[in-house]
């Protein structure tokens, strides 16, 4: 469904272009449709997109409240209307700011940096006097995915003297196995939870404390815990030492929080210099997003071309395929960032929308995907839109750059298809894709990339008229999980299926 208040010319052009193949449309365009900034080149050419369509899309953005909304976000207005909160994840990577919140952000950043240096210097001692050399992040969702992405992306930079782990889901055997593999007397557990109430995280934390009390120290287990949360009193109540408490704020959403002390395990493992370069990359993208004209603005263009594919060409599945090992975890991160932000059907006025918003998003490393689900993308009737992320390897020739060459081959194959000798061997092609080429995979570049997608999500939320920063949809499942615990199968209102399934557990 198209966006009602947008130009009807877009609908007409979509109807026309749907009848044509991408490769034909490409012939009509004078050359490629690409945009470059900050070492990122985005090639939009393999979409059913003409300059005329792009200009109309940009007109919609110009006529929308986007310019004002960008300024409102960066200036700390409470744009998260349903929760009456500002949205200031950009402040976490700013070098300076006039905003009142900035001093608290800077103090927290400095406290995390000092703590990181202390751990890396072997000066944080456990209850038995031994130095901490193992860090475990206990968190889930935005309190897990960002740190995990960073740790895996730059694992080679983690000194051999440190080991790091992430505990997110609740599986007693898995947690016990991890704890049994560690020397708890030299392990620090970071209880990472913005709300400090997430029951998966609390469950894992309580299991760890039991083990620490048994195996290290009944009285001084807190020497092995740090906390990252909004509520300092809750951390104190839990028993976390003041010097091990790291504050975050309600003006930073969980899926936008890796830049804060939520990223503490990565700041320790990779070192402050690397983590600060990550922040600096995001700050560069923030500047670009605020300053660049929409026609040269990477987040705006990425948002508009995807809206064209979703709302005008009807692609309701978005597949993300990074072709660089450092980005193996990026699809998981992007799923939460995009689907928890824009997986909504009600606008800021509380009205149900008549058009689609965020599509289903999945993906994995591109080469692995080619040996997993790309068959469906090439030959099924599903209408997928894909984004490829590639990083050319300058140390080898194009012919020897397997990842880069495969990435280009896939996007081309998805566009051209084949007239196979039989129907079984025919690939219809005409699948649209956008290719992002990163000049190198560095901490700065990862910061730019994550900020690029954060701002793309924000642009789409503004153009769709939805709030990207609340997530009421996740509450119902938690509420029912609690009621099942309390009333179990006795609940008269319980459906027969759930009741029978509960009984299977007895
Ligand atoms: O999935 C819901 C959610 O609230 C996410 O937004 C958040 O990142 C995750 O749960 C964990 O929340 P917390 O950091 O408060 O434990």
Short mmCIF file of C-alpha atoms and ligand atoms in Angstrom, two decimals:
data_model
loop_
_atom_site.label_atom_id
_atom_site.label_comp_id
_atom_site.label_asym_id
_atom_site.label_seq_id
_atom_site.Cartn_x
_atom_site.Cartn_y
_atom_site.Cartn_z
CA UNK A 1 0.00 0.00 0.00
CA UNK A 2 1.31 3.44 -0.96
CA UNK A 3 1.61 6.36 1.45
CA UNK A 4 -1.72 8.23 1.04
CA UNK A 5 -0.51 11.79 1.41
CA UNK A 6 2.41 11.27 -0.97
CA UNK A 7 2.35 12.27 -4.64
CA UNK A 8 0.11 10.08 -6.81
CA UNK A 9 2.81 10.34 -9.49
CA UNK A 10 4.83 7.84 -7.46
CA UNK A 11 1.99 5.31 -7.63
CA UNK A 12 1.67 5.83 -11.38
CA UNK A 13 5.41 5.43 -11.90
CA UNK A 14 5.39 2.30 -9.74
CA UNK A 15 2.63 0.80 -11.87
CA UNK A 16 4.65 1.51 -15.01
CA UNK A 17 7.97 0.32 -13.65
CA UNK A 18 6.49 -2.88 -12.26
CA UNK A 19 5.92 -3.90 -15.89
CA UNK A 20 9.60 -3.38 -16.74
CA UNK A 21 12.77 -5.19 -15.75
CA UNK A 22 15.47 -3.56 -13.63
CA UNK A 23 18.02 -4.10 -16.39
CA UNK A 24 15.83 -2.20 -18.88
CA UNK A 25 15.27 0.64 -16.42
CA UNK A 26 19.01 0.73 -15.84
CA UNK A 27 19.56 1.30 -19.57
CA UNK A 28 17.34 4.37 -19.37
CA UNK A 29 19.31 5.87 -16.49
CA UNK A 30 22.36 7.80 -17.58
CA UNK A 31 24.92 5.75 -15.67
CA UNK A 32 24.70 4.65 -12.08
CA UNK A 33 22.62 6.01 -9.20
CA UNK A 34 25.13 6.16 -6.36
CA UNK A 35 26.04 8.43 -3.48
CA UNK A 36 29.31 8.55 -1.53
CA UNK A 37 30.27 10.01 1.84
CA UNK A 38 32.60 9.20 4.74
CA UNK A 39 34.18 6.26 2.89
CA UNK A 40 30.80 4.65 2.20
CA UNK A 41 29.52 4.30 -1.36
CA UNK A 42 25.90 3.28 -1.82
CA UNK A 43 24.92 1.93 -5.24
CA UNK A 44 21.18 2.13 -5.78
CA UNK A 45 21.39 1.31 -9.49
CA UNK A 46 20.08 -2.28 -9.28
CA UNK A 47 16.67 -1.02 -8.09
CA UNK A 48 13.61 -0.29 -10.22
CA UNK A 49 14.48 3.34 -9.82
CA UNK A 50 14.80 6.26 -12.22
CA UNK A 51 16.18 9.71 -11.54
CA UNK A 52 12.62 10.95 -11.88
CA UNK A 53 11.39 8.60 -9.14
CA UNK A 54 14.29 9.54 -6.91
CA UNK A 55 13.54 13.23 -7.39
CA UNK A 56 9.89 12.66 -6.47
CA UNK A 57 10.91 10.69 -3.39
CA UNK A 58 13.24 13.49 -2.36
CA UNK A 59 10.41 15.99 -2.88
CA UNK A 60 8.29 14.03 -0.40
CA UNK A 61 11.12 14.16 2.11
CA UNK A 62 11.57 17.90 1.54
CA UNK A 63 7.83 18.50 1.98
CA UNK A 64 7.68 16.38 5.12
CA UNK A 65 8.60 17.41 8.66
CA UNK A 66 11.93 15.56 8.31
CA UNK A 67 14.22 18.58 8.47
CA UNK A 68 12.45 19.81 11.60
CA UNK A 69 12.36 16.33 13.11
CA UNK A 70 16.11 15.88 12.69
CA UNK A 71 16.73 19.19 14.45
CA UNK A 72 14.21 18.28 17.15
CA UNK A 73 15.95 14.98 17.86
CA UNK A 74 19.44 16.47 18.12
CA UNK A 75 18.20 19.36 20.27
CA UNK A 76 16.72 17.04 22.89
CA UNK A 77 13.00 17.66 22.25
CA UNK A 78 10.79 14.89 23.65
CA UNK A 79 10.13 13.34 20.24
CA UNK A 80 9.38 9.97 21.86
CA UNK A 81 5.88 11.22 22.52
CA UNK A 82 4.27 8.11 23.98
CA UNK A 83 6.93 7.89 26.68
CA UNK A 84 7.51 11.66 26.86
CA UNK A 85 11.25 11.26 26.42
CA UNK A 86 14.02 12.88 24.43
CA UNK A 87 16.01 10.71 22.04
CA UNK A 88 19.69 11.43 22.55
CA UNK A 89 21.80 8.41 21.61
CA UNK A 90 23.76 10.85 19.44
CA UNK A 91 24.87 12.68 22.59
CA UNK A 92 26.78 9.53 23.65
CA UNK A 93 29.30 10.03 20.84
CA UNK A 94 29.37 13.83 20.74
CA UNK A 95 32.59 15.65 21.59
CA UNK A 96 30.66 18.70 22.75
CA UNK A 97 27.07 19.81 23.22
CA UNK A 98 25.10 22.69 24.73
CA UNK A 99 22.52 20.25 26.11
CA UNK A 100 22.14 19.96 29.88
CA UNK A 101 22.32 16.17 29.64
CA UNK A 102 25.83 16.33 28.18
CA UNK A 103 27.73 16.66 31.47
CA UNK A 104 26.18 13.47 32.90
CA UNK A 105 26.94 11.67 29.65
CA UNK A 106 30.55 12.83 29.73
CA UNK A 107 31.01 11.86 33.38
CA UNK A 108 29.66 8.37 32.68
CA UNK A 109 31.90 8.07 29.61
CA UNK A 110 34.93 9.07 31.71
CA UNK A 111 34.00 6.66 34.53
CA UNK A 112 33.70 3.80 32.03
CA UNK A 113 37.04 4.73 30.44
CA UNK A 114 38.82 4.78 33.81
CA UNK A 115 37.24 1.47 34.79
CA UNK A 116 38.31 -0.04 31.49
CA UNK A 117 41.91 1.08 31.99
CA UNK A 118 41.88 -0.31 35.53
CA UNK A 119 40.70 -3.75 34.38
CA UNK A 120 43.12 -3.84 31.44
CA UNK A 121 46.01 -2.92 33.75
CA UNK A 122 45.16 -5.86 35.99
CA UNK A 123 44.34 -3.50 38.85
CA UNK A 124 40.74 -4.60 39.42
CA UNK A 125 41.07 -7.37 41.99
CA UNK A 126 38.51 -10.02 42.89
CA UNK A 127 37.48 -11.12 46.37
CA UNK A 128 40.53 -13.37 46.71
CA UNK A 129 42.94 -10.67 45.58
CA UNK A 130 43.52 -12.03 42.11
CA UNK A 131 43.28 -9.66 39.09
CA UNK A 132 40.17 -9.79 36.92
CA UNK A 133 40.99 -11.25 33.49
CA UNK A 134 37.60 -12.51 32.34
CA UNK A 135 34.54 -10.42 31.59
CA UNK A 136 31.00 -11.74 31.14
CA UNK A 137 28.22 -9.45 29.91
CA UNK A 138 24.82 -10.52 31.25
CA UNK A 139 22.20 -8.82 29.11
CA UNK A 140 19.71 -9.33 26.30
CA UNK A 141 18.40 -7.40 23.29
CA UNK A 142 20.05 -4.00 23.07
CA UNK A 143 22.02 -4.87 26.21
CA UNK A 144 23.64 -7.76 24.37
CA UNK A 145 23.59 -7.34 20.58
CA UNK A 146 25.64 -4.16 20.33
CA UNK A 147 28.43 -5.29 22.66
CA UNK A 148 28.44 -8.73 20.99
CA UNK A 149 28.70 -7.18 17.52
CA UNK A 150 31.70 -5.10 18.60
CA UNK A 151 33.47 -7.98 20.37
CA UNK A 152 33.08 -10.27 17.37
CA UNK A 153 33.91 -7.60 14.80
CA UNK A 154 37.27 -6.77 16.38
CA UNK A 155 38.04 -10.01 18.25
CA UNK A 156 41.60 -9.90 16.92
CA UNK A 157 42.19 -6.75 18.98
CA UNK A 158 41.28 -8.41 22.30
CA UNK A 159 44.50 -9.11 24.23
CA UNK A 160 45.23 -12.77 24.94
CA UNK A 161 45.30 -11.89 28.63
CA UNK A 162 41.55 -11.17 28.57
CA UNK A 163 38.64 -13.45 27.80
CA UNK A 164 35.11 -12.23 27.16
CA UNK A 165 31.70 -13.89 27.06
CA UNK A 166 28.08 -12.87 26.61
CA UNK A 167 25.22 -14.50 28.50
CA UNK A 168 21.83 -13.50 27.08
CA UNK A 169 19.22 -16.28 26.86
CA UNK A 170 18.15 -18.36 29.85
CA UNK A 171 19.41 -21.92 29.65
CA UNK A 172 20.54 -23.36 32.97
CA UNK A 173 22.82 -25.98 31.39
CA UNK A 174 24.43 -23.43 29.09
CA UNK A 175 25.01 -20.95 31.91
CA UNK A 176 26.36 -23.64 34.23
CA UNK A 177 28.72 -24.88 31.52
CA UNK A 178 30.02 -21.38 30.93
CA UNK A 179 30.52 -20.72 34.65
CA UNK A 180 32.23 -24.07 35.12
CA UNK A 181 34.68 -23.17 32.37
CA UNK A 182 35.73 -19.94 34.10
CA UNK A 183 37.91 -19.13 37.09
CA UNK A 184 35.23 -17.15 38.91
CA UNK A 185 37.81 -15.61 41.25
CA UNK A 186 39.13 -13.70 38.22
CA UNK A 187 35.83 -13.00 36.51
CA UNK A 188 33.81 -9.78 36.40
CA UNK A 189 30.11 -10.00 35.50
CA UNK A 190 28.50 -6.91 33.99
CA UNK A 191 24.77 -6.89 34.74
CA UNK A 192 23.72 -4.88 31.71
CA UNK A 193 20.07 -3.91 31.82
CA UNK A 194 18.66 -0.47 31.15
CA UNK A 195 15.44 -1.21 33.06
CA UNK A 196 17.20 -3.51 35.54
CA UNK A 197 13.99 -5.58 35.54
CA UNK A 198 14.37 -7.83 32.48
CA UNK A 199 13.69 -11.25 33.93
CA UNK A 200 16.07 -13.17 31.62
CA UNK A 201 18.93 -10.98 32.78
CA UNK A 202 17.89 -11.02 36.43
CA UNK A 203 17.57 -14.83 36.28
CA UNK A 204 21.09 -15.24 34.91
CA UNK A 205 22.49 -12.72 37.41
CA UNK A 206 20.99 -14.55 40.40
CA UNK A 207 22.43 -17.85 39.15
CA UNK A 208 25.87 -16.24 38.88
CA UNK A 209 25.68 -14.73 42.35
CA UNK A 210 24.86 -18.15 43.82
CA UNK A 211 27.97 -19.57 42.17
CA UNK A 212 30.13 -16.64 43.27
CA UNK A 213 28.94 -17.03 46.88
CA UNK A 214 29.67 -20.74 46.80
CA UNK A 215 32.96 -20.71 44.94
CA UNK A 216 34.55 -17.34 45.61
CA UNK A 217 33.12 -15.38 48.53
CA UNK A 218 29.79 -15.27 50.34
CA UNK A 219 30.49 -11.77 51.61
CA UNK A 220 32.38 -10.15 48.75
CA UNK A 221 30.66 -11.43 45.58
CA UNK A 222 29.96 -7.79 44.66
CA UNK A 223 33.62 -7.32 43.80
CA UNK A 224 32.83 -9.49 40.78
CA UNK A 225 29.82 -7.50 39.59
CA UNK A 226 29.32 -4.26 37.72
CA UNK A 227 25.97 -2.82 36.78
CA UNK A 228 24.71 -0.77 33.82
CA UNK A 229 21.23 0.66 34.32
CA UNK A 230 19.12 3.81 34.53
CA UNK A 231 18.17 3.32 38.17
CA UNK A 232 21.18 3.77 40.46
CA UNK A 233 19.09 2.94 43.54
CA UNK A 234 18.08 -0.39 42.00
CA UNK A 235 21.73 -1.24 41.42
CA UNK A 236 22.56 -0.32 45.01
CA UNK A 237 19.59 -2.34 46.27
CA UNK A 238 20.84 -5.29 44.23
CA UNK A 239 24.22 -5.02 45.97
CA UNK A 240 26.35 -3.53 43.25
CA UNK A 241 29.21 -1.40 44.58
CA UNK A 242 28.88 2.32 43.78
CA UNK A 243 32.22 2.35 41.98
CA UNK A 244 30.97 -0.49 39.78
CA UNK A 245 27.70 1.26 38.83
CA UNK A 246 27.43 2.82 35.33
CA UNK A 247 24.45 4.95 34.55
CA UNK A 248 22.51 5.18 31.33
CA UNK A 249 19.41 7.25 30.72
CA UNK A 250 15.82 7.04 29.58
CA UNK A 251 16.72 9.32 26.67
CA UNK A 252 18.69 6.41 25.16
CA UNK A 253 16.68 3.48 23.80
CA UNK A 254 18.04 -0.02 24.46
CA UNK A 255 18.60 -0.72 20.75
CA UNK A 256 20.44 2.62 20.47
CA UNK A 257 22.62 2.17 23.56
CA UNK A 258 25.85 0.40 22.47
CA UNK A 259 27.60 3.82 22.56
CA UNK A 260 26.98 4.08 26.33
CA UNK A 261 28.22 1.94 29.20
CA UNK A 262 26.10 -0.80 27.64
CA UNK A 263 29.20 -1.21 25.50
CA UNK A 264 31.41 -1.49 28.62
CA UNK A 265 32.57 -5.06 27.94
CA UNK A 266 33.69 -3.96 24.47
CA UNK A 267 35.37 -0.85 25.85
CA UNK A 268 37.33 -3.09 28.27
CA UNK A 269 38.11 -5.83 25.74
CA UNK A 270 39.10 -3.55 22.85
CA UNK A 271 40.51 -0.65 24.84
CA UNK A 272 39.40 2.95 25.12
CA UNK A 273 41.21 4.10 21.97
CA UNK A 274 39.34 1.62 19.79
CA UNK A 275 36.00 2.26 21.47
CA UNK A 276 36.47 6.03 21.11
CA UNK A 277 37.24 5.56 17.40
CA UNK A 278 33.93 3.65 17.14
CA UNK A 279 32.18 6.60 18.78
CA UNK A 280 33.99 9.07 16.53
CA UNK A 281 32.80 7.25 13.42
CA UNK A 282 29.19 7.55 14.56
CA UNK A 283 29.72 11.24 15.35
CA UNK A 284 30.94 11.78 11.77
CA UNK A 285 27.76 10.18 10.45
CA UNK A 286 25.69 12.35 12.82
CA UNK A 287 27.31 15.45 11.31
CA UNK A 288 26.69 14.19 7.78
CA UNK A 289 23.06 13.40 8.60
CA UNK A 290 22.47 16.88 10.00
CA UNK A 291 24.34 18.81 7.34
CA UNK A 292 24.07 17.03 3.99
CA UNK A 293 21.32 18.01 1.55
CA UNK A 294 18.80 15.22 1.31
CA UNK A 295 19.95 14.43 -2.26
CA UNK A 296 23.44 13.62 -0.89
CA UNK A 297 22.32 12.36 2.52
CA UNK A 298 23.10 8.66 2.93
CA UNK A 299 20.50 7.86 5.66
CA UNK A 300 17.81 9.79 3.79
CA UNK A 301 18.54 8.12 0.45
CA UNK A 302 18.73 4.64 1.99
CA UNK A 303 15.41 5.29 3.75
CA UNK A 304 13.68 6.58 0.62
CA UNK A 305 14.81 3.78 -1.70
CA UNK A 306 13.66 1.19 0.81
CA UNK A 307 10.29 2.97 1.19
CA UNK A 308 10.02 2.87 -2.63
CA UNK A 309 10.60 -0.90 -2.55
CA UNK A 310 8.25 -1.54 0.38
CA UNK A 311 5.38 0.89 -0.15
CA UNK A 312 5.37 1.19 -3.95
CA UNK A 313 6.85 -2.03 -5.30
CA UNK A 314 5.43 -4.29 -2.60
CA UNK A 315 8.58 -5.95 -1.26
CA UNK A 316 7.73 -7.08 2.27
CA UNK A 317 10.94 -8.95 3.02
CA UNK A 318 14.24 -7.15 3.44
CA UNK A 319 17.36 -9.32 3.37
CA UNK A 320 20.66 -7.94 4.61
CA UNK A 321 23.85 -9.64 3.44
CA UNK A 322 27.20 -8.48 4.76
CA UNK A 323 30.21 -9.88 2.89
CA UNK A 324 32.79 -9.25 5.63
CA UNK A 325 33.35 -11.48 8.63
CA UNK A 326 33.46 -8.56 11.03
CA UNK A 327 29.79 -7.97 10.23
CA UNK A 328 28.62 -11.52 10.97
CA UNK A 329 26.48 -10.25 13.87
CA UNK A 330 25.23 -7.17 12.00
CA UNK A 331 21.99 -8.80 10.72
CA UNK A 332 21.01 -9.70 14.30
CA UNK A 333 21.76 -6.17 15.45
CA UNK A 334 19.89 -4.67 12.51
CA UNK A 335 16.85 -6.85 13.15
CA UNK A 336 16.34 -5.36 16.60
CA UNK A 337 17.27 -1.83 15.53
CA UNK A 338 14.81 -1.80 12.64
CA UNK A 339 12.01 -4.19 13.60
CA UNK A 340 11.73 -3.07 17.23
CA UNK A 341 11.85 0.57 16.11
CA UNK A 342 9.56 0.55 13.08
CA UNK A 343 7.54 -2.66 13.45
CA UNK A 344 4.42 -0.60 14.18
CA UNK A 345 1.03 0.04 12.58
CA UNK A 346 -0.16 3.12 14.49
CA UNK A 347 0.97 6.67 13.80
CA UNK A 348 1.89 9.43 16.26
CA UNK A 349 -1.77 10.53 16.30
CA UNK A 350 -2.80 7.03 17.47
CA UNK A 351 -4.44 6.16 14.13
CA UNK A 352 -4.00 2.80 12.38
CA UNK A 353 -1.99 3.07 9.19
CA UNK A 354 -3.29 1.94 5.81
CA UNK A 355 0.18 1.13 4.53
CA UNK A 356 3.14 -1.10 5.46
CA UNK A 357 6.06 0.04 7.58
CA UNK A 358 9.13 -1.98 8.54
CA UNK A 359 9.32 -5.28 6.59
CA UNK A 360 10.52 -8.62 7.92
CA UNK A 361 14.28 -8.41 8.07
CA UNK A 362 16.71 -11.30 8.13
CA UNK A 363 20.16 -12.05 6.88
CA UNK A 364 23.55 -13.49 7.56
CA UNK A 365 27.07 -13.42 6.14
CA UNK A 366 26.54 -13.35 2.38
CA UNK A 367 28.74 -16.31 1.44
CA UNK A 368 27.00 -18.47 4.06
CA UNK A 369 23.60 -17.22 2.90
CA UNK A 370 24.45 -18.39 -0.62
CA UNK A 371 24.66 -21.89 0.82
CA UNK A 372 21.60 -21.54 3.02
CA UNK A 373 18.58 -19.50 1.83
CA UNK A 374 19.55 -17.70 -1.37
CA UNK A 375 17.97 -20.51 -3.43
CA UNK A 376 14.56 -19.21 -2.33
CA UNK A 377 15.50 -15.65 -3.19
CA UNK A 378 16.61 -16.66 -6.68
CA UNK A 379 13.73 -18.97 -7.63
CA UNK A 380 10.71 -18.62 -5.32
CA UNK A 381 7.79 -16.26 -5.94
CA UNK A 382 8.58 -14.16 -2.87
CA UNK A 383 9.40 -10.50 -3.54
CA UNK A 384 12.54 -9.71 -1.55
CA UNK A 385 14.53 -6.49 -1.45
CA UNK A 386 18.17 -6.96 -0.54
CA UNK A 387 21.00 -4.83 0.77
CA UNK A 388 24.55 -6.02 0.30
CA UNK A 389 27.43 -4.67 2.40
CA UNK A 390 30.87 -5.28 0.92
CA UNK A 391 34.41 -4.30 1.85
CA UNK A 392 36.91 -4.69 -1.05
CA UNK A 393 40.19 -6.28 0.08
CA UNK A 394 43.00 -4.11 -1.40
CA UNK A 395 45.58 -6.79 -0.61
CA UNK A 396 44.28 -9.10 -3.34
CA UNK A 397 43.13 -8.76 -6.96
CA UNK A 398 39.45 -8.51 -7.76
CA UNK A 399 39.62 -12.10 -9.06
CA UNK A 400 41.03 -13.28 -5.73
CA UNK A 401 38.66 -11.20 -3.61
CA UNK A 402 36.15 -14.04 -3.22
CA UNK A 403 33.80 -12.18 -0.87
CA UNK A 404 33.65 -8.98 -2.91
CA UNK A 405 33.38 -10.79 -6.25
CA UNK A 406 30.63 -13.08 -4.90
CA UNK A 407 28.71 -10.11 -3.57
CA UNK A 408 28.71 -8.45 -6.99
CA UNK A 409 27.85 -11.74 -8.70
CA UNK A 410 24.83 -12.26 -6.43
CA UNK A 411 23.40 -8.80 -6.93
CA UNK A 412 23.89 -9.11 -10.70
CA UNK A 413 22.38 -12.61 -10.81
CA UNK A 414 19.38 -11.42 -8.79
CA UNK A 415 18.87 -8.67 -11.36
CA UNK A 416 19.51 -10.55 -14.64
CA UNK A 417 18.23 -14.01 -13.78
CA UNK A 418 18.57 -16.70 -16.45
CA UNK A 419 16.38 -18.17 -19.17
CA UNK A 420 17.27 -21.69 -18.15
CA UNK A 421 16.98 -24.64 -20.57
CA UNK A 422 13.96 -25.66 -18.50
CA UNK A 423 11.57 -24.02 -16.04
CA UNK A 424 13.35 -25.84 -13.23
CA UNK A 425 16.58 -24.11 -14.16
CA UNK A 426 15.12 -20.66 -14.78
CA UNK A 427 15.89 -17.83 -12.35
CA UNK A 428 13.38 -15.01 -12.99
CA UNK A 429 15.80 -12.34 -11.76
CA UNK A 430 14.47 -8.80 -11.45
CA UNK A 431 15.11 -8.82 -7.67
CA UNK A 432 16.06 -5.30 -6.53
CA UNK A 433 19.10 -4.69 -4.41
CA UNK A 434 21.23 -1.90 -3.02
CA UNK A 435 24.96 -2.36 -2.49
CA UNK A 436 26.95 -0.53 0.17
CA UNK A 437 30.72 -0.55 -0.34
CA UNK A 438 32.81 0.36 2.73
CA UNK A 439 36.36 1.54 2.08
CA UNK A 440 37.66 -0.49 5.06
CA UNK A 441 36.33 -2.31 8.13
CA UNK A 442 37.60 -0.31 11.09
CA UNK A 443 36.03 0.73 14.40
CA UNK A 444 35.29 4.14 12.90
CA UNK A 445 33.62 2.54 9.89
CA UNK A 446 31.48 0.30 12.11
CA UNK A 447 30.43 3.40 14.04
CA UNK A 448 29.50 5.13 10.79
CA UNK A 449 27.57 2.08 9.57
CA UNK A 450 25.51 1.64 12.75
CA UNK A 451 24.76 5.37 12.90
CA UNK A 452 23.81 5.30 9.21
CA UNK A 453 21.18 2.65 9.91
CA UNK A 454 20.01 4.35 13.13
CA UNK A 455 19.33 7.50 11.14
CA UNK A 456 17.80 5.57 8.22
CA UNK A 457 15.34 4.04 10.72
CA UNK A 458 14.59 7.49 12.14
CA UNK A 459 13.99 8.97 8.67
CA UNK A 460 11.57 6.15 7.84
CA UNK A 461 9.73 6.59 11.13
CA UNK A 462 9.24 10.29 10.39
CA UNK A 463 8.07 9.64 6.83
CA UNK A 464 5.73 6.89 7.99
CA UNK A 465 4.57 9.08 10.89
CA UNK A 466 5.33 6.52 13.59
CA UNK A 467 7.32 6.56 16.84
CA UNK A 468 10.56 4.60 16.41
CA UNK A 469 11.45 4.80 20.09
CA UNK A 470 8.81 2.94 22.09
CA UNK A 471 8.21 -0.83 22.04
CA UNK A 472 4.87 -1.61 23.64
CA UNK A 473 4.55 -4.78 21.55
CA UNK A 474 7.13 -6.59 23.63
CA UNK A 475 5.16 -6.14 26.88
CA UNK A 476 2.21 -8.49 26.24
CA UNK A 477 4.33 -11.64 26.04
CA UNK A 478 6.11 -10.76 29.27
CA UNK A 479 2.75 -10.09 30.98
CA UNK A 480 1.30 -13.45 29.91
CA UNK A 481 4.49 -15.25 30.92
CA UNK A 482 4.03 -13.83 34.41
CA UNK A 483 0.31 -14.72 34.55
CA UNK A 484 1.07 -18.28 33.44
CA UNK A 485 3.59 -18.53 36.25
CA UNK A 486 1.05 -17.27 38.78
CA UNK A 487 -2.15 -19.03 37.70
CA UNK A 488 -0.74 -21.77 35.49
CA UNK A 489 -3.27 -24.24 34.10
CA UNK A 490 -5.84 -23.22 36.73
CA UNK A 491 -6.72 -20.07 34.86
CA UNK A 492 -10.31 -20.59 33.69
CA UNK A 493 -9.75 -18.26 30.76
CA UNK A 494 -6.81 -20.24 29.49
CA UNK A 495 -7.16 -21.72 26.00
CA UNK A 496 -7.12 -25.50 25.72
CA UNK A 497 -3.86 -25.53 23.78
CA UNK A 498 -1.86 -23.58 26.33
CA UNK A 499 -3.46 -25.51 29.17
CA UNK A 500 -2.50 -28.85 27.59
CA UNK A 501 1.00 -27.64 26.89
CA UNK A 502 1.43 -26.55 30.52
CA UNK A 503 0.32 -29.98 31.64
CA UNK A 504 3.02 -31.54 29.49
CA UNK A 505 5.58 -29.83 31.70
CA UNK A 506 4.40 -31.50 34.93
O1 LIG B 1 13.00 -6.25 23.76
C1 LIG B 1 12.51 -5.37 24.70
C2 LIG B 1 13.66 -4.68 25.39
O2 LIG B 1 13.14 -3.72 26.26
C3 LIG B 1 14.64 -4.04 24.41
O3 LIG B 1 14.21 -2.80 23.93
C4 LIG B 1 15.87 -3.97 25.28
O4 LIG B 1 17.05 -3.76 24.53
C5 LIG B 1 15.83 -5.35 25.94
O5 LIG B 1 14.44 -5.61 26.13
C6 LIG B 1 16.59 -5.45 27.23
O6 LIG B 1 16.09 -4.48 28.12
P1 LIG B 1 17.00 -4.07 29.40
O7 LIG B 1 18.27 -3.46 28.84
O8 LIG B 1 16.15 -3.10 30.14
O9 LIG B 1 17.30 -5.32 30.18
#
